[in-house]
Amino acid sequence: MELVALYKRVIGLDVHQAQITACALIEESDGTTRREQRQFGGFKRDRRALAEWVASLHPDCVVMESTGIYWKSPYAALEAADIRAQVVNARHVKNVPGRKTDVGDAQWLATLARAGLLRGSFIPPAKLRELRLIARQRQKLVGQLASEKNRLHKVLADSGVRLGVVVSDLHGQSARAMVKALIAGQPSHEVIKLASARLKASREEIFEALQGDLSESHGFVLEELMHHIEEIEARIARFDARLLAGLASERNILALLQTLPGVDLIGAAMLLVEIGPDMEAFGSADRLASWVGICPGNNESAGKRKSGQVRKGNLYVRRLLCEFAHAASRTTSVFKTKFQSLVIRRGYKRAIIATGHKILRTIFFMLKRGEHYRDSTTDYEALSVQRNAPRWIKALTKYGFIAPVGP
């Protein structure tokens, strides 16, 4: 079957770390097709030469495979030359017989693009792509922080100190002060003075939990861990400030996202730099969920449903949605109802993924319509009446619309 050409001038780019193979298919005025192939290096001068060559051909469509992270710098070079390339998923064009070279890859990309058989992935604007670097590195730092906190807990347990048994958060204000005092070598009767009066455990229980055998090695490791934890926390604070400063122009959208249960300011900012504020780029909530990789897999053959495992997608957004789902499942909202209806028969992890899927679909329609979140299980009219009724009655009585009540 011959592919029908929808575009007359297309360019396919096969991107690698040190080489970019380009193939241009140009339809001449007499109906013949001319093929032009070029190879470029991976350095800045080569990317600039690539952009100049592409611009000289005035293409109707430019496509490239999303090969790791190597597509990002050529894409930026083309974008600087006012050329918006389509970044396509390599899964859509692989496993085609006869393509055993980079030249064949680029030519096949151009052939498929010429027939309109490729759909570009979502690529946010340059500003959001830069903020993505900050948001994603912040997620890495949060993971490192959690790892170091767990390690400090284990070292304390190894020394016999069971402070984690009597406090809910070993890194709360008073618990951290007590840990620092232990590291400094202060006796237990002095350390216990740093315990907050709001701790539920009694002073006797806290005193017993502080008893341990801290050796010099324990003290050295604990001190280094505490310094590293505080250093990472300070670094995360700097990342937060830089991220929010970059999104200062999007504060209305950030406020809108925070009306959703389980979403705070930093969570809203990190989500926004990943999916962007314009939902027209995805078209539908289903496509957004598929791009994130949080929707159920669709694998059916001969009328039998097979594995519904989620597909690969944007891991950073999926991690955020799982955090939102954990928080929302503990609120009085429709998401808590969704979670509780699934957790018993489907398990905790599947219930979290399904709740995150529902949250993402809700976010799509909130951003598309520019509307704040309104929970279907909440009677907002009744809440408004309950909050404002005394003031309304006082005003109506004052101006004579209703008679005063009482003597």
mmCIF file of C-alpha atoms in Angstrom:
data_model
loop_
_atom_site.group_PDB
_atom_site.id
_atom_site.type_symbol
_atom_site.label_atom_id
_atom_site.label_comp_id
_atom_site.label_asym_id
_atom_site.label_seq_id
_atom_site.Cartn_x
_atom_site.Cartn_y
_atom_site.Cartn_z
ATOM 1 C CA MET A 1 0.000 0.000 0.000
ATOM 2 C CA GLU A 2 1.421 3.364 -1.024
ATOM 3 C CA LEU A 3 1.406 6.155 1.522
ATOM 4 C CA VAL A 4 -0.436 9.294 0.429
ATOM 5 C CA ALA A 5 1.642 12.441 0.930
ATOM 6 C CA LEU A 6 -0.006 15.160 3.024
ATOM 7 C CA TYR A 7 3.063 17.395 3.222
ATOM 8 C CA LYS A 8 5.303 18.399 0.337
ATOM 9 C CA ARG A 9 8.419 19.311 2.321
ATOM 10 C CA VAL A 10 9.339 17.228 5.387
ATOM 11 C CA ILE A 11 12.545 16.579 7.313
ATOM 12 C CA GLY A 12 13.281 13.633 9.607
ATOM 13 C CA LEU A 13 16.032 13.845 12.228
ATOM 14 C CA ASP A 14 17.625 10.860 13.934
ATOM 15 C CA VAL A 15 19.343 12.275 17.014
ATOM 16 C CA HIS A 16 22.222 10.677 18.888
ATOM 17 C CA GLN A 17 24.721 11.980 21.414
ATOM 18 C CA ALA A 18 27.456 12.910 18.925
ATOM 19 C CA GLN A 19 25.635 12.769 15.597
ATOM 20 C CA ILE A 20 22.419 13.972 14.002
ATOM 21 C CA THR A 21 21.309 12.322 10.763
ATOM 22 C CA ALA A 22 18.864 14.336 8.680
ATOM 23 C CA CYS A 23 16.783 13.292 5.687
ATOM 24 C CA ALA A 24 14.654 15.757 3.701
ATOM 25 C CA LEU A 25 11.905 14.671 1.270
ATOM 26 C CA ILE A 26 11.063 17.541 -1.081
ATOM 27 C CA GLU A 27 8.282 17.312 -3.665
ATOM 28 C CA GLU A 28 9.235 19.256 -6.809
ATOM 29 C CA SER A 29 6.853 21.219 -8.997
ATOM 30 C CA ASP A 30 6.738 18.378 -11.580
ATOM 31 C CA GLY A 31 5.548 15.905 -8.932
ATOM 32 C CA THR A 32 8.850 14.112 -8.414
ATOM 33 C CA THR A 33 10.321 13.691 -4.948
ATOM 34 C CA ARG A 34 13.875 14.736 -4.184
ATOM 35 C CA ARG A 35 15.691 13.226 -1.243
ATOM 36 C CA GLU A 36 18.485 15.099 0.479
ATOM 37 C CA GLN A 37 20.500 13.611 3.313
ATOM 38 C CA ARG A 38 22.940 15.328 5.649
ATOM 39 C CA GLN A 39 24.844 14.482 8.809
ATOM 40 C CA PHE A 40 25.728 16.917 11.577
ATOM 41 C CA GLY A 41 27.772 16.651 14.742
ATOM 42 C CA GLY A 42 26.500 17.140 18.272
ATOM 43 C CA PHE A 43 28.304 20.368 19.175
ATOM 44 C CA LYS A 44 26.842 23.856 19.267
ATOM 45 C CA ARG A 45 28.265 24.885 15.879
ATOM 46 C CA ASP A 46 26.812 21.719 14.349
ATOM 47 C CA ARG A 47 23.393 22.376 15.847
ATOM 48 C CA ARG A 48 23.510 25.914 14.491
ATOM 49 C CA ALA A 49 24.427 24.561 11.028
ATOM 50 C CA LEU A 50 21.535 22.088 11.312
ATOM 51 C CA ALA A 51 19.081 24.886 12.073
ATOM 52 C CA GLU A 52 20.367 26.947 9.132
ATOM 53 C CA TRP A 53 20.073 23.979 6.756
ATOM 54 C CA VAL A 54 16.545 23.163 7.921
ATOM 55 C CA ALA A 55 15.468 26.793 7.621
ATOM 56 C CA SER A 56 16.863 27.010 4.071
ATOM 57 C CA LEU A 57 14.558 24.198 2.946
ATOM 58 C CA HIS A 58 11.395 25.866 4.316
ATOM 59 C CA PRO A 59 9.892 22.557 5.520
ATOM 60 C CA ASP A 60 6.205 22.002 6.218
ATOM 61 C CA CYS A 61 7.024 19.496 8.978
ATOM 62 C CA VAL A 62 10.145 18.561 10.966
ATOM 63 C CA VAL A 63 10.167 15.440 13.154
ATOM 64 C CA MET A 64 12.737 13.900 15.491
ATOM 65 C CA GLU A 65 12.757 10.912 17.807
ATOM 66 C CA SER A 66 12.745 11.529 21.551
ATOM 67 C CA THR A 67 16.063 9.742 22.120
ATOM 68 C CA GLY A 68 16.870 10.085 25.811
ATOM 69 C CA ILE A 69 17.773 13.716 26.519
ATOM 70 C CA TYR A 70 19.779 14.226 23.314
ATOM 71 C CA TRP A 71 16.847 15.723 21.426
ATOM 72 C CA LYS A 72 16.621 18.732 23.748
ATOM 73 C CA SER A 73 19.563 20.804 22.498
ATOM 74 C CA PRO A 74 18.781 20.293 18.754
ATOM 75 C CA TYR A 75 15.144 21.135 19.505
ATOM 76 C CA ALA A 76 16.230 24.362 21.232
ATOM 77 C CA ALA A 77 18.478 25.254 18.261
ATOM 78 C CA LEU A 78 15.578 24.775 15.849
ATOM 79 C CA GLU A 79 13.260 26.720 18.150
ATOM 80 C CA ALA A 80 15.718 29.631 18.184
ATOM 81 C CA ALA A 81 15.476 29.645 14.360
ATOM 82 C CA ASP A 82 11.658 29.859 14.641
ATOM 83 C CA ILE A 83 11.191 26.206 13.634
ATOM 84 C CA ARG A 84 8.865 24.103 15.809
ATOM 85 C CA ALA A 85 9.832 20.474 15.373
ATOM 86 C CA GLN A 86 7.655 17.542 16.397
ATOM 87 C CA VAL A 87 9.220 15.209 18.949
ATOM 88 C CA VAL A 88 7.729 11.763 18.387
ATOM 89 C CA ASN A 89 7.799 8.702 20.599
ATOM 90 C CA ALA A 90 10.376 6.194 19.391
ATOM 91 C CA ARG A 91 7.930 3.418 20.310
ATOM 92 C CA HIS A 92 5.671 4.533 17.448
ATOM 93 C CA VAL A 93 8.297 4.122 14.720
ATOM 94 C CA LYS A 94 10.533 1.260 15.858
ATOM 95 C CA ASN A 95 10.522 -2.382 14.752
ATOM 96 C CA VAL A 96 10.104 -1.567 11.071
ATOM 97 C CA PRO A 97 11.906 -4.076 8.773
ATOM 98 C CA GLY A 98 14.745 -2.801 6.616
ATOM 99 C CA ARG A 99 15.866 0.097 8.857
ATOM 100 C CA LYS A 100 19.318 -0.910 10.036
ATOM 101 C CA THR A 101 21.166 2.417 9.722
ATOM 102 C CA ASP A 102 20.777 5.942 11.008
ATOM 103 C CA VAL A 103 20.137 7.126 7.446
ATOM 104 C CA GLY A 104 17.299 4.615 7.163
ATOM 105 C CA ASP A 105 15.875 5.816 10.485
ATOM 106 C CA ALA A 106 15.833 9.456 9.365
ATOM 107 C CA GLN A 107 14.331 8.546 5.986
ATOM 108 C CA TRP A 108 11.601 6.447 7.591
ATOM 109 C CA LEU A 109 10.768 9.262 9.981
ATOM 110 C CA ALA A 110 10.459 11.658 7.031
ATOM 111 C CA THR A 111 8.319 9.157 5.099
ATOM 112 C CA LEU A 112 5.892 8.672 7.979
ATOM 113 C CA ALA A 113 5.749 12.404 8.684
ATOM 114 C CA ARG A 114 5.080 13.125 4.992
ATOM 115 C CA ALA A 115 2.029 10.887 5.190
ATOM 116 C CA GLY A 116 0.837 12.505 8.436
ATOM 117 C CA LEU A 117 1.213 9.284 10.434
ATOM 118 C CA LEU A 118 3.181 10.773 13.334
ATOM 119 C CA ARG A 119 1.875 12.861 16.196
ATOM 120 C CA GLY A 120 4.247 15.031 18.171
ATOM 121 C CA SER A 121 4.580 14.772 21.916
ATOM 122 C CA PHE A 122 3.813 17.665 24.251
ATOM 123 C CA ILE A 123 6.782 20.017 24.537
ATOM 124 C CA PRO A 124 6.285 22.966 26.931
ATOM 125 C CA PRO A 125 7.576 26.471 26.152
ATOM 126 C CA ALA A 126 11.245 27.268 26.746
ATOM 127 C CA LYS A 127 10.517 29.034 30.055
ATOM 128 C CA LEU A 128 8.756 26.014 31.524
ATOM 129 C CA ARG A 129 11.444 23.676 30.186
ATOM 130 C CA GLU A 130 14.038 25.643 32.142
ATOM 131 C CA LEU A 131 11.901 25.570 35.291
ATOM 132 C CA ARG A 132 11.536 21.817 34.830
ATOM 133 C CA LEU A 133 15.256 21.487 35.556
ATOM 134 C CA ILE A 134 14.718 23.181 38.907
ATOM 135 C CA ALA A 135 11.573 21.208 39.794
ATOM 136 C CA ARG A 136 13.048 17.832 38.860
ATOM 137 C CA GLN A 137 16.279 18.453 40.725
ATOM 138 C CA ARG A 138 14.172 19.433 43.739
ATOM 139 C CA GLN A 139 12.437 16.047 43.587
ATOM 140 C CA LYS A 140 15.849 14.373 43.592
ATOM 141 C CA LEU A 141 16.870 16.395 46.639
ATOM 142 C CA VAL A 142 13.671 15.430 48.461
ATOM 143 C CA GLY A 143 14.494 11.775 47.824
ATOM 144 C CA GLN A 144 18.019 12.272 49.154
ATOM 145 C CA LEU A 145 16.633 14.031 52.227
ATOM 146 C CA ALA A 146 14.273 11.157 52.998
ATOM 147 C CA SER A 147 17.136 8.669 52.593
ATOM 148 C CA GLU A 148 19.389 10.596 54.972
ATOM 149 C CA LYS A 149 16.612 10.968 57.560
ATOM 150 C CA ASN A 150 15.978 7.222 57.470
ATOM 151 C CA ARG A 151 19.692 6.584 57.859
ATOM 152 C CA LEU A 152 19.887 8.859 60.914
ATOM 153 C CA HIS A 153 16.955 6.978 62.447
ATOM 154 C CA LYS A 154 18.754 3.659 61.902
ATOM 155 C CA VAL A 155 21.986 4.898 63.449
ATOM 156 C CA LEU A 156 20.092 6.106 66.516
ATOM 157 C CA ALA A 157 18.386 2.715 66.787
ATOM 158 C CA ASP A 158 21.751 0.993 66.392
ATOM 159 C CA SER A 159 23.024 2.918 69.414
ATOM 160 C CA GLY A 160 20.005 1.930 71.509
ATOM 161 C CA VAL A 161 18.248 5.298 71.418
ATOM 162 C CA ARG A 162 14.519 4.722 70.794
ATOM 163 C CA LEU A 163 13.407 8.330 70.421
ATOM 164 C CA GLY A 164 11.379 7.443 67.323
ATOM 165 C CA VAL A 165 9.078 5.343 69.530
ATOM 166 C CA VAL A 166 7.853 8.275 71.635
ATOM 167 C CA VAL A 167 7.722 11.054 69.010
ATOM 168 C CA SER A 168 5.689 11.005 65.796
ATOM 169 C CA ASP A 169 8.307 12.941 63.808
ATOM 170 C CA LEU A 170 11.948 12.393 64.597
ATOM 171 C CA HIS A 171 12.764 15.579 62.678
ATOM 172 C CA GLY A 172 10.266 17.844 64.384
ATOM 173 C CA GLN A 173 11.484 20.901 66.230
ATOM 174 C CA SER A 174 11.844 19.431 69.728
ATOM 175 C CA ALA A 175 12.938 15.955 68.550
ATOM 176 C CA ARG A 176 15.711 17.449 66.414
ATOM 177 C CA ALA A 177 16.852 19.616 69.315
ATOM 178 C CA MET A 178 17.095 16.510 71.503
ATOM 179 C CA VAL A 179 19.026 14.593 68.827
ATOM 180 C CA LYS A 180 21.498 17.470 68.484
ATOM 181 C CA ALA A 181 21.932 17.547 72.259
ATOM 182 C CA LEU A 182 22.654 13.796 72.265
ATOM 183 C CA ILE A 183 25.217 14.265 69.499
ATOM 184 C CA ALA A 184 26.831 17.053 71.525
ATOM 185 C CA GLY A 185 27.231 14.613 74.421
ATOM 186 C CA GLN A 186 24.787 16.193 76.865
ATOM 187 C CA PRO A 187 23.342 13.905 79.598
ATOM 188 C CA SER A 188 19.774 12.625 79.340
ATOM 189 C CA HIS A 189 18.435 14.785 82.184
ATOM 190 C CA GLU A 190 19.565 17.885 80.272
ATOM 191 C CA VAL A 191 18.347 16.596 76.892
ATOM 192 C CA ILE A 192 14.822 15.941 78.196
ATOM 193 C CA LYS A 193 14.434 19.638 79.039
ATOM 194 C CA LEU A 194 14.287 20.301 75.273
ATOM 195 C CA ALA A 195 11.165 18.133 74.853
ATOM 196 C CA SER A 196 8.057 20.076 73.919
ATOM 197 C CA ALA A 197 5.130 20.117 76.346
ATOM 198 C CA ARG A 198 2.867 19.118 73.436
ATOM 199 C CA LEU A 199 4.424 15.667 73.134
ATOM 200 C CA LYS A 200 1.925 12.986 74.125
ATOM 201 C CA ALA A 201 4.533 10.749 75.710
ATOM 202 C CA SER A 202 5.302 11.265 79.392
ATOM 203 C CA ARG A 203 8.631 12.577 80.591
ATOM 204 C CA GLU A 204 9.472 9.146 82.016
ATOM 205 C CA GLU A 205 8.904 7.490 78.631
ATOM 206 C CA ILE A 206 10.986 10.099 76.827
ATOM 207 C CA PHE A 207 13.768 9.729 79.399
ATOM 208 C CA GLU A 208 13.851 5.961 78.915
ATOM 209 C CA ALA A 209 13.840 6.358 75.115
ATOM 210 C CA LEU A 210 16.921 8.596 75.342
ATOM 211 C CA GLN A 211 18.947 5.923 77.088
ATOM 212 C CA GLY A 212 21.484 4.350 74.753
ATOM 213 C CA ASP A 213 25.145 3.602 74.186
ATOM 214 C CA LEU A 214 26.415 6.287 71.831
ATOM 215 C CA SER A 215 29.976 5.451 70.838
ATOM 216 C CA GLU A 216 32.389 7.878 69.177
ATOM 217 C CA SER A 217 31.595 6.324 65.795
ATOM 218 C CA HIS A 218 27.873 6.763 66.391
ATOM 219 C CA GLY A 219 28.408 10.397 67.327
ATOM 220 C CA PHE A 220 30.589 11.065 64.273
ATOM 221 C CA VAL A 221 28.116 9.509 61.826
ATOM 222 C CA LEU A 222 25.131 11.213 63.471
ATOM 223 C CA GLU A 223 26.821 14.607 63.350
ATOM 224 C CA GLU A 224 27.700 14.229 59.672
ATOM 225 C CA LEU A 225 24.176 13.037 58.864
ATOM 226 C CA MET A 226 22.618 15.979 60.714
ATOM 227 C CA HIS A 227 24.854 18.458 58.864
ATOM 228 C CA HIS A 228 23.948 16.843 55.537
ATOM 229 C CA ILE A 229 20.227 16.875 56.342
ATOM 230 C CA GLU A 230 20.264 20.561 57.225
ATOM 231 C CA GLU A 231 22.332 21.320 54.128
ATOM 232 C CA ILE A 232 19.832 19.534 51.874
ATOM 233 C CA GLU A 233 16.912 21.308 53.589
ATOM 234 C CA ALA A 234 18.553 24.681 52.950
ATOM 235 C CA ARG A 235 19.184 23.703 49.333
ATOM 236 C CA ILE A 236 15.544 22.662 48.860
ATOM 237 C CA ALA A 237 14.459 26.040 50.277
ATOM 238 C CA ARG A 238 16.616 27.792 47.654
ATOM 239 C CA PHE A 239 15.126 25.635 44.899
ATOM 240 C CA ASP A 240 11.610 26.475 46.140
ATOM 241 C CA ALA A 241 12.330 30.203 46.086
ATOM 242 C CA ARG A 242 13.805 30.029 42.562
ATOM 243 C CA LEU A 243 10.908 27.945 41.251
ATOM 244 C CA LEU A 244 8.223 30.240 42.688
ATOM 245 C CA ALA A 245 10.062 33.330 41.427
ATOM 246 C CA GLY A 246 10.040 31.860 37.924
ATOM 247 C CA LEU A 247 6.286 31.281 38.153
ATOM 248 C CA ALA A 248 5.425 34.719 39.527
ATOM 249 C CA SER A 249 3.374 35.479 36.407
ATOM 250 C CA GLU A 250 1.303 32.303 36.937
ATOM 251 C CA ARG A 251 0.194 33.013 40.499
ATOM 252 C CA ASN A 252 -3.507 32.951 39.520
ATOM 253 C CA ILE A 253 -3.161 29.428 38.115
ATOM 254 C CA LEU A 254 -1.188 28.346 41.182
ATOM 255 C CA ALA A 255 -3.969 29.686 43.416
ATOM 256 C CA LEU A 256 -6.531 27.827 41.313
ATOM 257 C CA LEU A 257 -4.662 24.519 41.647
ATOM 258 C CA GLN A 258 -4.387 24.932 45.421
ATOM 259 C CA THR A 259 -8.180 24.797 45.746
ATOM 260 C CA LEU A 260 -7.857 21.073 45.000
ATOM 261 C CA PRO A 261 -7.633 18.846 48.111
ATOM 262 C CA GLY A 262 -4.092 17.609 48.741
ATOM 263 C CA VAL A 263 -2.318 20.233 46.578
ATOM 264 C CA ASP A 264 -0.065 22.828 48.195
ATOM 265 C CA LEU A 265 1.864 25.714 46.639
ATOM 266 C CA ILE A 266 5.041 23.791 45.807
ATOM 267 C CA GLY A 267 3.073 20.822 44.502
ATOM 268 C CA ALA A 268 1.043 23.105 42.243
ATOM 269 C CA ALA A 269 4.221 24.778 40.941
ATOM 270 C CA MET A 270 5.955 21.474 40.210
ATOM 271 C CA LEU A 271 2.877 20.162 38.413
ATOM 272 C CA LEU A 272 2.463 23.327 36.364
ATOM 273 C CA VAL A 273 5.990 23.237 34.945
ATOM 274 C CA GLU A 274 5.405 19.645 33.816
ATOM 275 C CA ILE A 275 2.007 19.885 32.105
ATOM 276 C CA GLY A 276 1.815 23.635 31.412
ATOM 277 C CA PRO A 277 -1.255 25.860 31.760
ATOM 278 C CA ASP A 278 -2.668 25.265 28.234
ATOM 279 C CA MET A 279 -4.736 22.085 28.088
ATOM 280 C CA GLU A 280 -5.397 22.511 24.357
ATOM 281 C CA ALA A 281 -1.966 20.962 23.831
ATOM 282 C CA PHE A 282 -3.402 17.628 25.005
ATOM 283 C CA GLY A 283 -6.926 17.962 23.651
ATOM 284 C CA SER A 284 -8.654 15.725 26.185
ATOM 285 C CA ALA A 285 -8.285 14.450 29.715
ATOM 286 C CA ASP A 286 -7.751 10.921 28.385
ATOM 287 C CA ARG A 287 -4.753 12.002 26.317
ATOM 288 C CA LEU A 288 -3.275 13.850 29.273
ATOM 289 C CA ALA A 289 -3.660 10.762 31.479
ATOM 290 C CA SER A 290 -2.104 8.599 28.760
ATOM 291 C CA TRP A 291 0.829 11.008 28.411
ATOM 292 C CA VAL A 292 1.427 10.923 32.164
ATOM 293 C CA GLY A 293 1.056 7.128 32.195
ATOM 294 C CA ILE A 294 -1.453 6.962 35.025
ATOM 295 C CA CYS A 295 -4.463 5.618 33.126
ATOM 296 C CA PRO A 296 -5.260 1.869 33.030
ATOM 297 C CA GLY A 297 -3.626 -0.092 30.238
ATOM 298 C CA ASN A 298 -5.865 -1.203 27.369
ATOM 299 C CA ASN A 299 -4.887 -4.752 26.410
ATOM 300 C CA GLU A 300 -7.794 -6.783 25.083
ATOM 301 C CA SER A 301 -7.701 -9.704 22.656
ATOM 302 C CA ALA A 302 -10.519 -11.995 21.512
ATOM 303 C CA GLY A 303 -12.870 -10.365 23.990
ATOM 304 C CA LYS A 304 -10.597 -11.081 26.951
ATOM 305 C CA ARG A 305 -9.148 -8.317 29.076
ATOM 306 C CA LYS A 306 -5.481 -8.947 29.799
ATOM 307 C CA SER A 307 -3.041 -6.975 31.945
ATOM 308 C CA GLY A 308 -4.201 -3.450 32.725
ATOM 309 C CA GLN A 309 -0.780 -2.329 33.943
ATOM 310 C CA VAL A 310 -0.110 1.379 33.520
ATOM 311 C CA ARG A 311 2.249 2.358 30.709
ATOM 312 C CA LYS A 312 5.432 4.351 30.951
ATOM 313 C CA GLY A 313 4.923 8.088 31.004
ATOM 314 C CA ASN A 314 6.021 11.172 32.881
ATOM 315 C CA LEU A 315 7.359 9.739 36.139
ATOM 316 C CA TYR A 316 7.666 13.159 37.772
ATOM 317 C CA VAL A 317 3.967 13.958 37.289
ATOM 318 C CA ARG A 318 2.960 10.470 38.386
ATOM 319 C CA ARG A 319 4.961 10.849 41.594
ATOM 320 C CA LEU A 320 3.274 14.188 42.282
ATOM 321 C CA LEU A 321 -0.177 12.757 41.634
ATOM 322 C CA CYS A 322 0.476 9.890 44.043
ATOM 323 C CA GLU A 323 1.467 12.431 46.704
ATOM 324 C CA PHE A 324 -1.714 14.402 46.019
ATOM 325 C CA ALA A 325 -3.769 11.195 46.212
ATOM 326 C CA HIS A 326 -2.234 10.234 49.580
ATOM 327 C CA ALA A 327 -3.124 13.653 50.996
ATOM 328 C CA ALA A 328 -6.587 13.859 49.386
ATOM 329 C CA SER A 329 -7.532 10.393 50.679
ATOM 330 C CA ARG A 330 -7.410 11.860 54.186
ATOM 331 C CA THR A 331 -9.707 14.805 53.456
ATOM 332 C CA THR A 332 -13.488 15.101 53.351
ATOM 333 C CA SER A 333 -13.861 15.076 49.587
ATOM 334 C CA VAL A 334 -14.943 12.934 46.660
ATOM 335 C CA PHE A 335 -11.363 11.668 46.381
ATOM 336 C CA LYS A 336 -11.593 10.083 49.816
ATOM 337 C CA THR A 337 -14.766 8.309 48.718
ATOM 338 C CA LYS A 338 -13.018 7.121 45.546
ATOM 339 C CA PHE A 339 -10.049 5.817 47.517
ATOM 340 C CA GLN A 340 -12.142 4.016 50.133
ATOM 341 C CA SER A 341 -14.315 2.365 47.487
ATOM 342 C CA LEU A 342 -11.252 0.782 45.843
ATOM 343 C CA VAL A 343 -8.760 0.115 48.617
ATOM 344 C CA ILE A 344 -10.536 -2.959 50.010
ATOM 345 C CA ARG A 345 -11.137 -4.838 46.767
ATOM 346 C CA ARG A 346 -8.254 -3.540 44.642
ATOM 347 C CA GLY A 347 -5.490 -2.884 47.172
ATOM 348 C CA TYR A 348 -3.768 0.241 48.458
ATOM 349 C CA LYS A 349 -1.443 0.900 45.517
ATOM 350 C CA ARG A 350 -4.110 0.498 42.846
ATOM 351 C CA ALA A 351 -6.453 2.712 44.851
ATOM 352 C CA ILE A 352 -3.789 5.448 45.018
ATOM 353 C CA ILE A 353 -3.162 5.246 41.250
ATOM 354 C CA ALA A 354 -6.907 5.410 40.525
ATOM 355 C CA THR A 355 -7.317 8.390 42.857
ATOM 356 C CA GLY A 356 -4.367 10.123 41.193
ATOM 357 C CA HIS A 357 -5.989 9.473 37.808
ATOM 358 C CA LYS A 358 -9.195 11.117 39.014
ATOM 359 C CA ILE A 359 -7.236 14.092 40.371
ATOM 360 C CA LEU A 360 -5.449 14.551 37.033
ATOM 361 C CA ARG A 361 -8.717 14.530 35.101
ATOM 362 C CA THR A 362 -10.106 17.103 37.527
ATOM 363 C CA ILE A 363 -7.011 19.282 37.044
ATOM 364 C CA PHE A 364 -7.450 19.107 33.268
ATOM 365 C CA PHE A 365 -10.973 20.521 33.384
ATOM 366 C CA MET A 366 -10.042 23.104 36.043
ATOM 367 C CA LEU A 367 -7.257 24.502 33.858
ATOM 368 C CA LYS A 368 -9.267 24.267 30.655
ATOM 369 C CA ARG A 369 -12.275 26.115 32.092
ATOM 370 C CA GLY A 370 -10.339 28.355 34.484
ATOM 371 C CA GLU A 371 -12.607 27.314 37.356
ATOM 372 C CA HIS A 372 -11.795 26.626 40.992
ATOM 373 C CA TYR A 373 -12.416 23.183 42.415
ATOM 374 C CA ARG A 374 -15.921 22.494 43.701
ATOM 375 C CA ASP A 375 -16.432 19.179 45.456
ATOM 376 C CA SER A 376 -19.547 17.247 44.477
ATOM 377 C CA THR A 377 -19.972 15.916 48.034
ATOM 378 C CA THR A 378 -19.949 19.372 49.646
ATOM 379 C CA ASP A 379 -23.034 21.600 49.968
ATOM 380 C CA TYR A 380 -21.400 25.001 49.502
ATOM 381 C CA GLU A 381 -24.728 26.827 49.896
ATOM 382 C CA ALA A 382 -25.278 25.281 53.321
ATOM 383 C CA LEU A 383 -21.733 26.167 54.364
ATOM 384 C CA SER A 384 -22.257 29.757 53.243
ATOM 385 C CA VAL A 385 -25.536 30.021 55.171
ATOM 386 C CA GLN A 386 -23.984 28.487 58.275
ATOM 387 C CA ARG A 387 -21.081 30.937 58.171
ATOM 388 C CA ASN A 388 -23.039 34.110 57.345
ATOM 389 C CA ALA A 389 -26.478 33.537 58.922
ATOM 390 C CA PRO A 390 -25.766 35.409 62.193
ATOM 391 C CA ARG A 391 -24.501 38.462 60.309
ATOM 392 C CA TRP A 392 -27.471 38.378 57.907
ATOM 393 C CA ILE A 393 -30.017 38.114 60.760
ATOM 394 C CA LYS A 394 -28.349 40.994 62.606
ATOM 395 C CA ALA A 395 -28.490 43.210 59.487
ATOM 396 C CA LEU A 396 -32.128 42.315 58.724
ATOM 397 C CA THR A 397 -33.110 43.083 62.312
ATOM 398 C CA LYS A 398 -31.228 46.362 62.270
ATOM 399 C CA TYR A 399 -33.055 47.655 59.188
ATOM 400 C CA GLY A 400 -36.497 46.386 60.269
ATOM 401 C CA PHE A 401 -37.017 43.535 57.859
ATOM 402 C CA ILE A 402 -37.595 41.093 60.727
ATOM 403 C CA ALA A 403 -38.765 41.698 64.287
ATOM 404 C CA PRO A 404 -36.234 41.464 67.110
ATOM 405 C CA VAL A 405 -36.259 38.152 68.981
ATOM 406 C CA GLY A 406 -36.400 38.031 72.769
ATOM 407 C CA PRO A 407 -37.232 40.570 75.498
#
